[in-house]
Short mmCIF file of C-alpha atoms in Angstrom, two decimals:
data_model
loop_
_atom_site.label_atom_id
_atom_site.label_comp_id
_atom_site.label_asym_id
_atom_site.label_seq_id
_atom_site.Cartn_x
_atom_site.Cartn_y
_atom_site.Cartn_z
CA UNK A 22 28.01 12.79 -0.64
CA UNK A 23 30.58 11.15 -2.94
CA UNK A 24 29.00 9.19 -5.72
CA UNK A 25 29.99 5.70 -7.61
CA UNK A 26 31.61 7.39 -10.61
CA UNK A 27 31.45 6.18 -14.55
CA UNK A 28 31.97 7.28 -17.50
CA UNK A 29 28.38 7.60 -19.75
CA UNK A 30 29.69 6.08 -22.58
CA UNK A 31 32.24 4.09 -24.98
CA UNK A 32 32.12 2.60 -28.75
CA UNK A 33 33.79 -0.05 -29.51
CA UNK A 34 34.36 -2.14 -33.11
CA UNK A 35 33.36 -5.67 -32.61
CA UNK A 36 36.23 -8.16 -32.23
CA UNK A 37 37.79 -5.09 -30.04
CA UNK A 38 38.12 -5.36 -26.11
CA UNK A 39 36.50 -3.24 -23.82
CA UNK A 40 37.19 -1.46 -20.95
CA UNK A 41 34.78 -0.49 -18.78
CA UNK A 42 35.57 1.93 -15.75
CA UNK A 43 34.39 2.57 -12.31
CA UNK A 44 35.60 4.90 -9.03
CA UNK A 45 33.38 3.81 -6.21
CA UNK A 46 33.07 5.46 -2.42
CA UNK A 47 33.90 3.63 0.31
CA UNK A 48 37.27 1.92 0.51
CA UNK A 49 35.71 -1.16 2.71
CA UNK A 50 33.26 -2.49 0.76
CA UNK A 51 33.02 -5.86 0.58
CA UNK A 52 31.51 -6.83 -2.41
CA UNK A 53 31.84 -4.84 -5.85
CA UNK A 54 29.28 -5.61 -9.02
CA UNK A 55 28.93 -5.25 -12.23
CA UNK A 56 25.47 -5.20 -14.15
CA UNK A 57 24.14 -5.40 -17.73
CA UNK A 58 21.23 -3.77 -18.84
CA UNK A 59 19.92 -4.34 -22.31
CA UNK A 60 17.10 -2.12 -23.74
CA UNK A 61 13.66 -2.92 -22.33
CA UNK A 62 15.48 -5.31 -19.53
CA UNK A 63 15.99 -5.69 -16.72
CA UNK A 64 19.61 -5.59 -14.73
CA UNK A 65 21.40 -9.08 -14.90
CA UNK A 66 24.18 -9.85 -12.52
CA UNK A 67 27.39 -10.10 -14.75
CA UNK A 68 30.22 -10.63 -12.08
CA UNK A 69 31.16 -9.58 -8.55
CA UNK A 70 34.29 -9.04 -6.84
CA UNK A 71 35.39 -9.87 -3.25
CA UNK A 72 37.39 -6.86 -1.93
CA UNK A 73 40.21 -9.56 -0.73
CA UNK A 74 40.67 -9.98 -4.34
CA UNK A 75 42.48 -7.86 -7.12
CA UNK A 76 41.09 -9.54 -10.16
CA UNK A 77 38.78 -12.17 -11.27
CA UNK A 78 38.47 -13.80 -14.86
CA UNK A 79 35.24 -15.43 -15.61
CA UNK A 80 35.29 -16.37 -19.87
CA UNK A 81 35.72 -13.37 -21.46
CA UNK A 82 35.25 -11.17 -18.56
CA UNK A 83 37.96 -9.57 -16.33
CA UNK A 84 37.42 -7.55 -13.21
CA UNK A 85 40.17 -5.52 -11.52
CA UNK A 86 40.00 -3.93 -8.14
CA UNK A 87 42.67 -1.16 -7.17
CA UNK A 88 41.23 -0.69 -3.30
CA UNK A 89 44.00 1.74 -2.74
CA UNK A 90 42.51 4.15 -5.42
CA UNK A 91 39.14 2.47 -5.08
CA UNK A 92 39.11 1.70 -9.11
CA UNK A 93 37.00 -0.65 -10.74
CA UNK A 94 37.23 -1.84 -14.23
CA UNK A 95 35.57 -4.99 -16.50
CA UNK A 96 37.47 -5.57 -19.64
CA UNK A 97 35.56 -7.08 -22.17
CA UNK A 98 37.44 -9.42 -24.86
CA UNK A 99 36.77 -10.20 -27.98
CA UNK A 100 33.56 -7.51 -27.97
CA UNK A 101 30.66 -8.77 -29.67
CA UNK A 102 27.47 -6.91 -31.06
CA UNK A 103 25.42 -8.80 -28.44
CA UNK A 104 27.52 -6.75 -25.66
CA UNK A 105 25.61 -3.53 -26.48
CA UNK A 106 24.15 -2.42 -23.70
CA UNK A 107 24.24 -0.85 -20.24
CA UNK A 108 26.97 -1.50 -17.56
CA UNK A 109 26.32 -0.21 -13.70
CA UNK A 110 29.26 -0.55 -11.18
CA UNK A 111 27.67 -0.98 -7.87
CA UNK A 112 29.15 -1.42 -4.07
CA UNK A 113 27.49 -2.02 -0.89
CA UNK A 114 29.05 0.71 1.53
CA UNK A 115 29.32 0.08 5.15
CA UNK A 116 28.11 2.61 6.03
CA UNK A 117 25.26 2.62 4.13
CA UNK A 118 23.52 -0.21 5.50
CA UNK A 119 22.35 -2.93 2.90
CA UNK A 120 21.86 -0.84 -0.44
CA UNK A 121 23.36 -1.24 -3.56
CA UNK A 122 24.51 1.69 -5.01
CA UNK A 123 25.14 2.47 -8.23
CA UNK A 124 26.98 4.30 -10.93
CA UNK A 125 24.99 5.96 -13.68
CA UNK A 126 25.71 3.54 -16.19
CA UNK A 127 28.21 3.24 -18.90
CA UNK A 128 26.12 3.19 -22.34
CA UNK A 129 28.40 0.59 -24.52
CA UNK A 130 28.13 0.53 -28.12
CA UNK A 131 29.36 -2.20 -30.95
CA UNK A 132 29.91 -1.52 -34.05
CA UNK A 133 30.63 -4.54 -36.83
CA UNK B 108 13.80 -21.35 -12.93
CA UNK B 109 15.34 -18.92 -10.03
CA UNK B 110 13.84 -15.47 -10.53
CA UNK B 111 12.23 -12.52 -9.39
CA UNK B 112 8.98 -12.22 -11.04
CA UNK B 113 7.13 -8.15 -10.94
CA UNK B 114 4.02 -7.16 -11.98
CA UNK B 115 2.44 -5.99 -14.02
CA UNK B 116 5.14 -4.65 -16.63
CA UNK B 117 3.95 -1.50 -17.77
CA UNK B 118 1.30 0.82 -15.76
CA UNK B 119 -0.46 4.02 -17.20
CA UNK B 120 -2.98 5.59 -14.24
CA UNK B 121 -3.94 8.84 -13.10
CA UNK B 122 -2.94 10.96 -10.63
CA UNK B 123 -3.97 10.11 -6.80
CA UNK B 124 -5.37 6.59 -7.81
CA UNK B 125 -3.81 4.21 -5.75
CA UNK B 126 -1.74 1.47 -6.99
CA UNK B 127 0.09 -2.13 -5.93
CA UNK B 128 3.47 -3.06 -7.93
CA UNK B 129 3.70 -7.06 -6.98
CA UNK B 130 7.10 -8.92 -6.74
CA UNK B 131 7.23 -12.54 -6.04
CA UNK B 132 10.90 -14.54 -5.40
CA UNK B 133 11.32 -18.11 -5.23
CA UNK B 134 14.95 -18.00 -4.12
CA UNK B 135 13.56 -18.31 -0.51
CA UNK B 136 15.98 -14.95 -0.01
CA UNK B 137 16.12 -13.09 2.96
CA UNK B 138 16.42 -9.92 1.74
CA UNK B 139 14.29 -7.65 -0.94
CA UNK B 140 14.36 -4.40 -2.02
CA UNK B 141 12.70 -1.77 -4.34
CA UNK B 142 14.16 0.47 -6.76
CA UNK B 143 13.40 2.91 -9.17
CA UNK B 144 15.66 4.13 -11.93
CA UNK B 145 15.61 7.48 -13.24
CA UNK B 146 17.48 9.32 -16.54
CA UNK B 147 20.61 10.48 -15.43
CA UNK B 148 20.07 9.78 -11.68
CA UNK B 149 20.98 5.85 -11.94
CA UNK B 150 19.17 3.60 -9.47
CA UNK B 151 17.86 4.75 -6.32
CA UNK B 152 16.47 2.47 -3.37
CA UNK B 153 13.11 2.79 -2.08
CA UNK B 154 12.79 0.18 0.57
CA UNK B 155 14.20 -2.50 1.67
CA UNK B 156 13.06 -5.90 4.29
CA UNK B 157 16.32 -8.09 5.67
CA UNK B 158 13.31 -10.48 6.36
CA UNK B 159 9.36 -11.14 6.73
CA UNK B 160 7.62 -8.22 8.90
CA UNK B 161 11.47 -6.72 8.98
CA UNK B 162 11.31 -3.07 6.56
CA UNK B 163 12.99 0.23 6.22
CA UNK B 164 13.53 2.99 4.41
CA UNK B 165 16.09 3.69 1.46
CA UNK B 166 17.23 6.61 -0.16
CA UNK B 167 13.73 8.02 -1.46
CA UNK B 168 11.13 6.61 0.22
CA UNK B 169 8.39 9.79 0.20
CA UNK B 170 5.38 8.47 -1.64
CA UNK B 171 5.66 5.01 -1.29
CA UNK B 172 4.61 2.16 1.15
CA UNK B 173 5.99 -1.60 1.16
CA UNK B 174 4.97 -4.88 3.60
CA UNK B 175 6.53 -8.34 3.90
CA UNK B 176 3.85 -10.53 4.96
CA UNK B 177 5.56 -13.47 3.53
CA UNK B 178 8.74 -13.97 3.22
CA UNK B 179 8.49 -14.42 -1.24
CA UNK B 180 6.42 -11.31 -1.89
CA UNK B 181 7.16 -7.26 -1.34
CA UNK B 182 4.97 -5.58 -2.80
CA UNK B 183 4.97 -1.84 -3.42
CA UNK B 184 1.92 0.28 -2.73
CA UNK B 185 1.76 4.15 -4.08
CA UNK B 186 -1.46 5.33 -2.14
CA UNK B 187 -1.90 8.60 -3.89
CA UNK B 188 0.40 8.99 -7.08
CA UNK B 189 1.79 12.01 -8.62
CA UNK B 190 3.42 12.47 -12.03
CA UNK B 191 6.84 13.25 -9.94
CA UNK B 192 6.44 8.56 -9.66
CA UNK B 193 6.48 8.45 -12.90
CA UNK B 194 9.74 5.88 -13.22
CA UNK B 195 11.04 2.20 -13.81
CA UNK B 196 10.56 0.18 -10.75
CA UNK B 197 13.27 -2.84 -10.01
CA UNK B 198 12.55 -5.79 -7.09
CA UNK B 199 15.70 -7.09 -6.42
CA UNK B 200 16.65 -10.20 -3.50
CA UNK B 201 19.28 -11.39 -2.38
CA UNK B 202 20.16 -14.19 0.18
CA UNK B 203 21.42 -11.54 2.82
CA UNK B 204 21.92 -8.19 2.57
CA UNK B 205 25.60 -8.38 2.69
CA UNK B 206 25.78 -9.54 -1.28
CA UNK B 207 27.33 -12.03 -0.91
CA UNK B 208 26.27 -14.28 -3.98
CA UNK B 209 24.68 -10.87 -5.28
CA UNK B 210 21.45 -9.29 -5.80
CA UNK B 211 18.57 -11.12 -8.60
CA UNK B 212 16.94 -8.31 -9.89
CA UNK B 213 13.01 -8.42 -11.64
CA UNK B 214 12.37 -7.42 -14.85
CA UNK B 215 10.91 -4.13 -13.87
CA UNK B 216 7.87 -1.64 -13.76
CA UNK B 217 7.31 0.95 -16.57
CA UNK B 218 4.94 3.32 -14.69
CA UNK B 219 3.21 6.51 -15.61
CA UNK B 220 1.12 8.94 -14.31
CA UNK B 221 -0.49 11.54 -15.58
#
């Protein structure tokens, strides 16, 4: 089956932004995530999207949804050490029920 | 504080020696859910309960057993491991199973067995 698609990794100098990206699989999801992992953590709810929407801005996080092409991305401003970490895209399909699924993770790595 | 709270955190046993992971919520949340998270596979569910005595099966589910007595704990139950379990283990709830609001995740289980 088709998979929630990101790409494994992306460095970053600190003060840069970020931009995380994310294909998922089924065009009527309703909700679409965004996690952070940090080493030895576990995953902490950054932000989720309502599929009625085509961006949300929460500080210095921005989420855009492109349902036509089913693209996800979080842009990170102003990228800080701290934001090292893991970032999983996840979407609960329809059709599959009530599980979350997610991406592989994109590894994201600051450098001051 | 909200949270999900698993135990224990780390877990070295043997092969075929049965073993409970706990996970406690005090979200009062509907729905739980197990998960275990593999290199270069991602997250993969387990199980899942929309509510107390209410469970089913997720993705990989071979191996593994889960009940929902009560509506706050899940536990997960490995009745004969193998090496093959060897994983990090993720409780997350969730007020539904629709996400709306989205999911709390636990802390997770390092296990190993050898």
């Amino acid at each position: 089956g088709e998979d929630v698609e990101q790409s494994l990794f992306l460095s970053v100098r600190e003060g840069d932004s970020s931009v995380i990206n994310c294909t998922y699989t089924d065009s009527s999801s309703t909700y679409l995530y965004w996690y952070k992992q940090e080493p030895g953590a576990g995953l902490q709810l950054l932000t989720y999207i309502f599929s009625n929407m085509d961006m949300k801005q929460d500080q210095r996080l921005t989420v855009l949804l492109n349902k036509k092409d089913k693209h996800l991305s979080l842009r990170i401003a102003d990228t800080q050490t701290g934001d090292s970490a893991i970032y999983f895209c996840a979407e609960i399909p329809n059709q599959a029920g009530t599980a979350l699924i997610f991406g592989k993770g994109t590894t994201l790595s600051v450098s001051s | 504080e909200a949270q999900v709270t698993q135990n224990p955190r780390y877990l070295i046993t043997v092969t075929g020696k049965k073993l409970t992971v706990t996970c406690s919520q005090n979200m009062n949340h509907e729905y739980m859910s197990w998960y275990r998270q593999d290199p270069g596979l991602g997250l993969r569910q387990i199980y899942y309960s929309m509510n107390v005595e209410v469970t089913d099966k997720g993705d990989v589910p071979e191996g593994y057993k889960v009940s929902r007595k009560e509506k706050r704990n899940f536990p997960l139950i490995l009745e004969s491991p193998s090496p093959n379990q060897t994983s990090l283990y993720f409780c997350a709830s969730s007020f539904t199973g629709t996400g709306d609001r989205g999911y709390t995740f636990g802390s997770g289980t390092r296990l190993t067995v050898v």
